[in-house]
Amino acid sequence: MHGFQHIIVPKSRFTLHTGQDNITTYTFNTHVAQHYFCKTCGIESFYVPRSNPDGYSINFRCLERDNVAEFEILPFDGKNWEDNAAKLAHMSKE
C-alpha cells in the first residue's frame, strides 16, 4: 500500500501545468498502465490506469487543497482488483 488516493478523470480534463521535464514514466506487465513519477522526490503524482486507459488517475495527495471545494472518499476493494475494476470504468468517460 502506498497511500495513493485516486481521482479518475477523462484525459481531456487533466492538464499538467508545470514540471513536465521532471516526470518519468514506468510501465510493467501489459504496459497499458503508465505510471508517472517525479524524478526528484519519486512520488507517483498521476497515471493512466489499466482500468481506465482513456483517463488519468490523479493522486489527490498531490493537489493543492485550496483548489478543492469538497471531496468524498469511497471504499474500493483493491485486494480483489480484477473483480472490481469494471466499477471504475465510468469515471474516465466524458
XYZ file of N, CA and C in Angstrom:
282
model
N 0.840 -1.169 0.000
C 0.000 0.000 0.000
C 0.888 1.237 0.000
N 0.586 2.176 -0.884
C 1.458 3.349 -0.965
C 0.756 4.680 -0.743
N -0.475 4.689 -0.297
C -1.137 5.926 0.088
C -1.689 6.760 -1.054
N -1.758 6.222 -2.251
C -2.288 6.936 -3.404
C -3.805 7.050 -3.246
N -4.330 8.257 -3.222
C -5.775 8.471 -3.196
C -6.206 8.883 -4.602
N -6.967 8.023 -5.252
C -7.284 8.155 -6.673
C -8.427 9.121 -6.964
N -8.192 9.974 -7.940
C -9.245 10.771 -8.568
C -9.132 10.465 -10.055
N -10.083 9.722 -10.591
C -10.026 9.329 -12.003
C -10.843 10.318 -12.821
N -10.206 10.868 -13.856
C -10.847 11.858 -14.720
C -10.574 11.518 -16.185
N -11.428 11.976 -17.108
C -11.140 11.814 -18.540
C -9.845 12.557 -18.898
N -9.117 12.067 -19.889
C -7.863 12.718 -20.295
C -8.069 14.177 -20.654
N -9.218 14.511 -21.224
C -9.482 15.891 -21.632
C -9.615 16.845 -20.441
N -9.808 16.316 -19.238
C -9.994 17.165 -18.060
C -8.736 17.281 -17.209
N -7.618 16.787 -17.730
C -6.357 16.842 -16.982
C -5.332 17.668 -17.743
N -4.713 18.617 -17.065
C -3.628 19.411 -17.641
C -2.520 19.513 -16.610
N -1.326 19.136 -17.000
C -0.162 19.302 -16.141
C 0.432 20.667 -16.470
N 0.342 21.596 -15.544
C 0.745 22.979 -15.801
C 2.255 23.184 -15.733
N 2.932 22.500 -14.852
C 4.384 22.656 -14.708
C 5.019 21.311 -14.404
N 6.320 21.242 -14.616
C 7.078 20.067 -14.213
C 7.172 18.933 -15.217
N 6.703 19.140 -16.450
C 6.735 18.076 -17.449
C 8.143 17.513 -17.651
N 9.145 18.370 -17.561
C 10.528 17.928 -17.777
C 11.086 17.161 -16.583
N 10.343 17.109 -15.483
C 10.813 16.413 -14.294
C 9.982 15.165 -13.985
N 9.268 14.667 -14.998
C 8.420 13.482 -14.850
C 9.047 12.322 -15.630
N 9.027 11.145 -15.032
C 9.477 9.939 -15.714
C 8.347 8.916 -15.691
N 8.325 8.026 -16.673
C 7.235 7.055 -16.825
C 7.727 5.649 -16.551
N 6.874 4.869 -15.899
C 7.168 3.462 -15.626
C 5.972 2.626 -16.061
N 6.245 1.547 -16.793
C 5.202 0.588 -17.155
C 5.703 -0.817 -16.832
N 4.786 -1.748 -16.715
C 5.162 -3.139 -16.480
C 4.051 -4.040 -16.991
N 4.298 -5.308 -17.008
C 3.339 -6.338 -17.388
C 2.695 -6.032 -18.736
N 1.434 -5.591 -18.784
C 0.741 -5.358 -20.060
C 1.124 -4.038 -20.709
N 1.766 -3.139 -19.983
C 2.180 -1.806 -20.436
C 1.005 -0.903 -20.783
N -0.212 -1.278 -20.386
C -1.366 -0.408 -20.586
C -1.312 0.735 -19.583
N -1.099 0.393 -18.324
C -0.971 1.419 -17.289
C 0.373 2.126 -17.464
N 0.346 3.447 -17.372
C 1.565 4.259 -17.473
C 1.649 5.107 -16.217
N 2.640 4.814 -15.376
C 2.794 5.484 -14.087
C 3.805 6.623 -14.227
N 3.419 7.814 -13.795
C 4.262 8.997 -13.916
C 4.787 9.398 -12.536
N 6.099 9.482 -12.433
C 6.768 9.778 -11.172
C 7.597 11.048 -11.279
N 7.736 11.751 -10.173
C 8.632 12.902 -10.081
C 10.063 12.383 -10.021
N 10.944 12.884 -10.884
C 12.342 12.473 -10.898
C 13.094 12.915 -9.648
N 12.603 13.943 -8.966
C 13.293 14.476 -7.787
C 12.923 13.712 -6.518
N 11.625 13.616 -6.233
C 11.205 13.016 -4.952
C 10.656 11.598 -5.087
N 10.297 11.184 -6.302
C 9.826 9.827 -6.529
C 8.341 9.591 -6.344
N 7.580 10.629 -6.012
C 6.144 10.428 -5.805
C 5.449 10.140 -7.132
N 4.480 9.228 -7.082
C 3.644 8.968 -8.254
C 2.483 9.954 -8.194
N 2.545 10.971 -9.026
C 1.541 12.031 -8.957
C 0.297 11.725 -9.789
N 0.441 10.941 -10.849
C -0.701 10.550 -11.660
C -0.296 9.381 -12.535
N -1.299 8.711 -13.115
C -1.013 7.622 -14.043
C -2.213 7.329 -14.922
N -1.983 6.616 -16.009
C -3.043 6.116 -16.875
C -3.359 4.716 -16.365
N -4.533 4.508 -15.767
C -4.842 3.198 -15.190
C -5.225 2.164 -16.246
N -4.922 0.934 -15.957
C -5.323 -0.175 -16.825
C -6.845 -0.256 -16.899
N -7.531 0.066 -15.793
C -8.993 0.018 -15.769
C -9.621 1.169 -16.553
N -8.880 2.249 -16.751
C -9.386 3.449 -17.416
C -8.319 4.028 -18.349
N -7.961 3.329 -19.420
C -6.897 3.820 -20.295
C -7.248 5.103 -21.036
N -8.514 5.515 -20.967
C -8.954 6.767 -21.596
C -8.959 7.929 -20.595
N -8.338 7.718 -19.441
C -8.309 8.763 -18.425
C -7.015 8.772 -17.637
N -6.985 9.592 -16.622
C -5.855 9.657 -15.693
C -6.376 9.438 -14.279
N -5.585 8.790 -13.473
C -5.842 8.723 -12.044
C -4.843 9.663 -11.388
N -5.363 10.679 -10.738
C -4.531 11.709 -10.117
C -4.443 11.405 -8.626
N -3.259 11.552 -8.078
C -3.055 11.339 -6.652
C -3.574 12.570 -5.901
N -4.698 12.408 -5.232
C -5.320 13.514 -4.501
C -4.339 14.174 -3.539
N -3.415 13.414 -3.001
C -2.442 13.948 -2.043
C -1.468 14.933 -2.699
N -1.444 14.984 -4.031
C -0.553 15.902 -4.747
C -1.240 17.218 -5.116
N -2.532 17.325 -4.857
C -3.260 18.538 -5.204
C -3.140 19.584 -4.106
N -3.174 20.834 -4.511
C -3.231 21.917 -3.541
C -4.656 21.951 -3.001
N -4.810 21.790 -1.716
C -6.131 21.646 -1.102
C -6.996 22.887 -1.230
N -6.407 24.068 -1.385
C -7.234 25.266 -1.510
C -7.969 25.309 -2.847
N -7.635 24.408 -3.779
C -8.325 24.319 -5.067
C -9.450 23.279 -5.047
N -9.655 22.616 -3.910
C -10.650 21.556 -3.797
C -11.759 22.008 -2.852
N -12.959 22.145 -3.392
C -14.087 22.628 -2.586
C -14.555 21.557 -1.601
N -14.742 20.339 -2.089
C -15.149 19.237 -1.226
C -14.786 17.925 -1.899
N -14.718 16.875 -1.112
C -14.427 15.561 -1.655
C -15.002 14.499 -0.738
N -15.187 13.313 -1.290
C -15.685 12.173 -0.531
C -14.816 10.978 -0.871
N -14.355 10.280 0.128
C -13.546 9.088 -0.082
C -14.476 7.877 -0.074
N -14.468 7.138 -1.178
C -15.304 5.952 -1.314
C -14.437 4.705 -1.201
N -14.897 3.686 -0.493
C -14.108 2.456 -0.364
C -14.035 1.707 -1.691
N -12.924 1.015 -1.901
C -12.728 0.195 -3.094
C -11.932 -1.029 -2.700
N -12.367 -2.199 -3.134
C -11.692 -3.455 -2.808
C -10.553 -3.699 -3.789
N -9.402 -3.105 -3.493
C -8.237 -3.278 -4.348
C -7.579 -4.641 -4.231
N -7.831 -5.324 -3.126
C -7.283 -6.670 -2.950
C -7.828 -7.605 -4.027
N -9.081 -7.395 -4.394
C -9.732 -8.187 -5.441
C -9.969 -7.303 -6.670
N -8.898 -6.675 -7.124
C -8.956 -5.678 -8.187
C -9.641 -6.204 -9.447
N -9.276 -7.387 -9.894
C -9.836 -7.927 -11.141
C -11.361 -8.039 -11.072
N -11.903 -8.336 -9.896
C -13.350 -8.466 -9.727
C -14.052 -7.113 -9.638
N -13.302 -6.058 -9.342
C -13.916 -4.761 -9.064
C -13.539 -3.642 -10.035
N -12.582 -3.849 -10.897
C -12.092 -2.784 -11.785
C -13.182 -2.220 -12.688
N -14.112 -3.040 -13.123
C -15.180 -2.561 -14.014
C -16.034 -1.481 -13.355
N -16.067 -1.443 -12.032
C -16.834 -0.427 -11.312
C -16.245 0.976 -11.489
N -15.020 1.041 -12.008
C -14.345 2.319 -12.194
C -14.463 2.860 -13.617
N -14.912 2.039 -14.549
C -14.878 2.383 -15.970
C -15.592 3.692 -16.299
N -16.687 3.989 -15.642
C -17.456 5.196 -15.951
C -16.728 6.480 -15.578
N -15.733 6.404 -14.709
C -15.104 7.607 -14.176
C -14.258 8.374 -15.186
N -13.805 7.713 -16.241
C -12.967 8.395 -17.222
C -13.741 8.774 -18.491
N -15.043 8.629 -18.441
C -15.885 8.995 -19.596
C -16.286 10.460 -19.500
N -16.429 11.081 -20.655
C -16.872 12.495 -20.716
C -18.300 12.623 -20.237
